[in-house]
Amino acid sequence: MLKEILLGIIIIFSVCIMILSLLMSPHSNSFSGALVGSSDLDLFKVSKERGFRKFTKWAMFICGLLFLTLALIIRLL
């Protein structure tokens, strides 16, 4: 019973991660630009996120951490 509840919660977190990654995609640099050596990539530039961008970054981090924790708990049960 507990395993099924945790599985339902992990599915909710996975959907949240997918939605957050779609919301973050316009702000990230493209992967293809990194492959071909585009000069407009600022991969190691220190930048401060503000507002919605900061919220999505931290929400993605927290959802990912909770997803990983729940996956480990389910595996141990």
Tab-separated table of C-alpha atoms in Angstrom, residues 44-75:
chain	number	residue	atom	x	y	z
A	44	PHE	CA	30.409	29.442	-17.389
A	45	LYS	CA	29.215	33.017	-17.115
A	46	VAL	CA	28.014	33.987	-13.660
A	47	SER	CA	24.460	35.195	-13.986
A	48	LYS	CA	21.833	36.057	-11.426
A	49	GLU	CA	18.412	34.690	-12.052
A	50	ARG	CA	15.519	36.853	-11.009
A	51	GLY	CA	11.793	36.384	-10.776
A	52	PHE	CA	10.179	33.507	-12.622
A	53	ARG	CA	13.483	32.161	-13.935
A	54	LYS	CA	14.838	31.853	-10.399
A	55	PHE	CA	11.622	30.161	-9.261
A	56	THR	CA	11.741	27.587	-12.066
A	57	LYS	CA	15.406	26.856	-11.375
A	58	TRP	CA	14.824	26.171	-7.686
A	59	ALA	CA	11.549	24.327	-8.287
A	60	MET	CA	13.336	22.039	-10.753
A	61	PHE	CA	16.144	21.431	-8.255
A	62	ILE	CA	13.719	20.605	-5.425
A	63	CYS	CA	11.513	18.373	-7.605
A	64	GLY	CA	14.575	16.514	-8.859
A	65	LEU	CA	15.894	16.008	-5.345
A	66	LEU	CA	12.519	14.748	-4.108
A	67	PHE	CA	12.211	12.488	-7.170
A	68	LEU	CA	15.611	10.946	-6.456
A	69	THR	CA	14.830	10.515	-2.753
A	70	LEU	CA	11.477	8.861	-3.437
A	71	ALA	CA	13.036	6.573	-6.047
A	72	LEU	CA	15.601	5.409	-3.498
A	73	ILE	CA	12.921	4.894	-0.836
A	74	ILE	CA	10.771	2.866	-3.247
A	75	ARG	CA	13.788	0.762	-4.167
